[in-house]
Amino acid sequence: MTDNLFTPYALNSTINLNNRILMAPLTRCMADDDLVPTQAMVEYYARRAEAGLIISEAVIIRPDGQGYPNTPGLFSQAQIEGWQKVTTAVHENGGKIFAQLWHTGRVAHPYFYGNGDDNAPVMAPSAIGVEGSVPRMRELTYKTPKAVTIDDINTLITDYGQAAANAIKAGFDGVEIHGANGYLIDQFLHHDSNRRNDEYGGSNENMARFALEVIDAITSRIGNDRTAIRITPGAYFNMEGDSRDRDVFDYFLPELEKRNLAFLHIGIFDDSMEFDYLGGRASSYVRANYNNTLVGVGSYSAETASTAIDANKFDLIAIGRPFIANPDYVSKVRNNEPLVSYSDEMLTSLI
């Protein structure tokens, strides 16, 4: 039985969801060359509006945040207007949608923003690169980043706040800050990528400072009720784990709880993964240290998600790849209809 997935859920006094099924953020690389959402994207999101909440694909906050081809932005007027078409279509179909705000940090690549300058700076907490190359463009290998200055950090915080304001102008119901999966904010939260010895590194409080200042900048622009965040306490993607990371998140999670955000979303591809320094699953660790609305994700079916919600492991479930293969995922689950199986080929097209 999955009846509990179809009960309404109040995120707060201003945002009510029709059901507990969220569409997870899914990078599709289908914006145009100016990073403006396309008509195909309008149709893609509109078809999935039955989700209790759509979290958009990750949206870059400024040009040097781009690490993948044709990922949409929210820093130009044309991009805002493109997203307005998406949000209008979702709302006309009865849905709600948050924008996921993104800067890829040390996995950005100057190919996308350097105007031909292959040495244009890549931003990161510390000058520590990652091995590998850009997905979908494997000829582009990652660069050694520059350690951001305090002035850089202050500008980034301002730009996050402006991107959130742009999202509301574009018609989004709120924003999810992408603080997970080895991207810029997550890079400040892990010892593998943050080797700073100033007020943004070294101690647990300092390592959490950038993320909290971004949150505070955004909530001051659009309100805490329209602000959420995705985090990855267990490092596994573009990041090596470190047992000291737990202490950072032991400090960080209560600070998040104080801010009464719309929700906290765990960023993980498979929630069966366990991390020694977290004492098991990331979701179990977060639930034990965070009492507000929690979104689970990571290879759950409707049935296993329903069971987890009944067991109070989390409050809402984000569904990813099945939503690519099944635009009508919510209806199919509600009516106990068979789902189309996901295949990797589906990543290359909008359906």
XYZ file of N, CA and C in Angstrom, residues 9-15 17 22 53 98 101 164 173-179 185 189 208 210-231 252-266 286-287 290-295 315-316:
210
model
N 0.613 17.565 2.177
C 1.664 17.853 3.157
C 1.923 19.350 3.160
N 1.864 19.952 4.347
C 2.141 21.384 4.494
C 3.628 21.582 4.766
N 4.339 22.164 3.792
C 5.735 22.494 4.037
C 5.851 23.548 5.133
N 4.893 24.477 5.117
C 4.842 25.559 6.095
C 3.494 26.255 5.938
N 3.369 27.440 6.487
C 2.077 28.138 6.444
C 1.739 28.685 5.070
N 2.700 28.696 4.147
C 2.461 29.301 2.835
C 2.473 28.306 1.682
N 3.090 27.139 1.870
C 3.225 26.181 0.767
C 2.655 24.829 1.185
N 1.557 20.990 -0.322
C 1.766 20.051 -1.416
C 0.567 19.116 -1.525
N 7.979 14.090 -4.610
C 8.691 15.170 -5.279
C 9.395 14.615 -6.508
N 5.701 18.387 -5.662
C 6.620 19.489 -5.934
C 7.653 19.014 -6.931
N 10.207 24.344 -7.485
C 11.339 25.061 -6.902
C 12.495 25.013 -7.904
N 19.399 25.948 -7.177
C 20.458 26.917 -7.473
C 21.825 26.264 -7.321
N 18.260 33.708 -6.324
C 17.008 33.357 -5.656
C 15.921 34.374 -5.964
N 8.092 28.742 -7.075
C 7.480 28.799 -5.750
C 8.527 28.908 -4.646
N 9.748 28.618 -4.970
C 10.843 28.693 -4.018
C 12.109 28.177 -4.657
N 13.155 28.003 -3.842
C 14.432 27.504 -4.352
C 14.967 26.415 -3.444
N 15.688 25.487 -4.042
C 16.508 24.534 -3.301
C 17.958 24.876 -3.599
N 18.726 25.158 -2.569
C 20.151 25.423 -2.716
C 20.869 24.095 -2.923
N 21.652 24.002 -3.977
C 22.406 22.764 -4.218
C 23.677 22.826 -3.380
N 23.591 22.169 -2.209
C 24.738 22.113 -1.316
C 25.298 20.710 -1.209
N 29.183 24.533 -2.719
C 28.856 24.626 -1.293
C 29.328 23.379 -0.567
N 32.230 22.130 2.830
C 31.791 21.332 3.978
C 32.616 20.064 4.203
N 31.381 25.425 7.890
C 29.954 25.575 7.611
C 29.557 27.014 7.307
N 30.273 29.345 4.967
C 29.856 29.767 3.626
C 28.437 29.293 3.335
N 28.148 28.028 3.606
C 26.804 27.502 3.349
C 25.755 28.285 4.123
N 26.031 28.563 5.387
C 25.049 29.280 6.207
C 24.886 30.721 5.748
N 25.964 31.334 5.311
C 25.844 32.712 4.820
C 25.079 32.767 3.502
N 25.244 31.750 2.658
C 24.435 31.675 1.439
C 22.963 31.524 1.802
N 22.652 30.626 2.725
C 21.265 30.438 3.149
C 20.693 31.743 3.692
N 21.443 32.417 4.537
C 20.938 33.644 5.147
C 20.732 34.744 4.109
N 21.620 34.798 3.114
C 21.454 35.782 2.046
C 20.194 35.509 1.242
N 19.926 34.244 0.999
C 18.741 33.879 0.213
C 17.463 34.102 1.015
N 17.458 33.660 2.268
C 16.235 33.841 3.059
C 15.927 35.320 3.289
N 16.959 36.150 3.322
C 16.703 37.585 3.480
C 16.059 38.187 2.241
N 16.251 37.522 1.083
C 15.655 38.008 -0.166
C 14.264 37.431 -0.407
N 14.068 36.126 -0.101
C 12.804 35.477 -0.497
C 12.064 34.807 0.655
N 12.679 34.758 1.854
C 12.027 34.154 3.008
C 12.450 32.713 3.229
N 12.489 32.297 4.495
C 12.894 30.931 4.804
C 11.854 29.911 4.353
N 10.588 30.336 4.248
C 9.538 29.404 3.836
C 9.663 29.007 2.375
N 10.413 29.750 1.593
C 10.609 29.447 0.177
C 12.033 28.970 -0.116
N 12.761 28.616 0.921
C 14.159 28.226 0.780
C 14.365 26.824 1.342
N 15.008 25.959 0.559
C 15.367 24.605 0.983
C 16.822 24.374 0.611
N 17.373 23.251 1.063
C 18.763 22.940 0.707
C 18.920 21.434 0.561
N 19.809 21.051 -0.342
C 20.202 19.657 -0.518
C 21.636 19.503 -0.041
N 21.900 18.458 0.763
C 23.237 18.252 1.325
C 23.674 16.796 1.158
N 26.633 21.602 11.578
C 25.847 22.225 10.510
C 24.349 21.930 10.638
N 23.979 20.696 10.935
C 22.566 20.312 10.937
C 21.741 21.090 11.961
N 22.181 21.255 13.205
C 21.395 22.085 14.126
C 21.268 23.536 13.663
N 22.298 24.040 12.989
C 22.213 25.402 12.459
C 21.151 25.487 11.361
N 21.066 24.453 10.530
C 20.010 24.416 9.521
C 18.636 24.367 10.185
N 18.506 23.539 11.205
C 17.214 23.394 11.863
C 16.730 24.720 12.436
N 17.642 25.521 12.984
C 17.279 26.825 13.546
C 16.659 27.747 12.494
N 16.996 27.538 11.231
C 16.573 28.457 10.182
C 15.189 28.127 9.621
N 14.580 27.031 10.059
C 13.198 26.697 9.680
C 12.985 26.772 8.168
N 13.831 26.049 7.448
C 13.736 26.027 5.996
C 12.537 25.205 5.536
N 12.179 25.352 4.271
C 11.035 24.605 3.734
C 11.270 23.105 3.857
N 12.487 22.659 3.538
C 12.838 21.255 3.730
C 14.343 21.089 3.584
N 14.802 19.947 4.053
C 16.182 19.507 3.864
C 16.144 18.243 3.019
N 16.949 18.212 1.979
C 16.929 17.137 0.983
C 18.295 16.454 1.003
N 18.312 15.153 1.194
C 19.563 14.406 1.197
C 19.978 14.119 -0.244
N 21.094 11.837 9.181
C 20.443 13.145 9.145
C 19.173 13.132 9.993
N 18.361 12.106 9.871
C 17.117 12.052 10.648
C 17.398 12.100 12.147
N 18.246 15.953 12.828
C 17.466 17.031 12.212
C 15.990 16.682 12.345
N 15.211 17.588 12.911
C 13.827 17.286 13.260
C 12.788 17.904 12.341
N 13.201 18.749 11.424
C 12.235 19.389 10.539
C 11.996 18.538 9.288
N 11.279 19.089 8.310
C 10.895 18.317 7.121
C 12.121 17.799 6.375
N 12.155 16.491 6.174
C 13.278 15.819 5.534
C 12.797 15.092 4.284
N 13.532 15.260 3.192
C 13.232 14.599 1.926
C 14.233 13.472 1.704
N 10.049 12.490 5.572
C 8.661 12.964 5.444
C 8.158 12.960 4.007
N 9.061 13.175 3.068
C 8.733 13.266 1.648
C 9.737 12.427 0.880
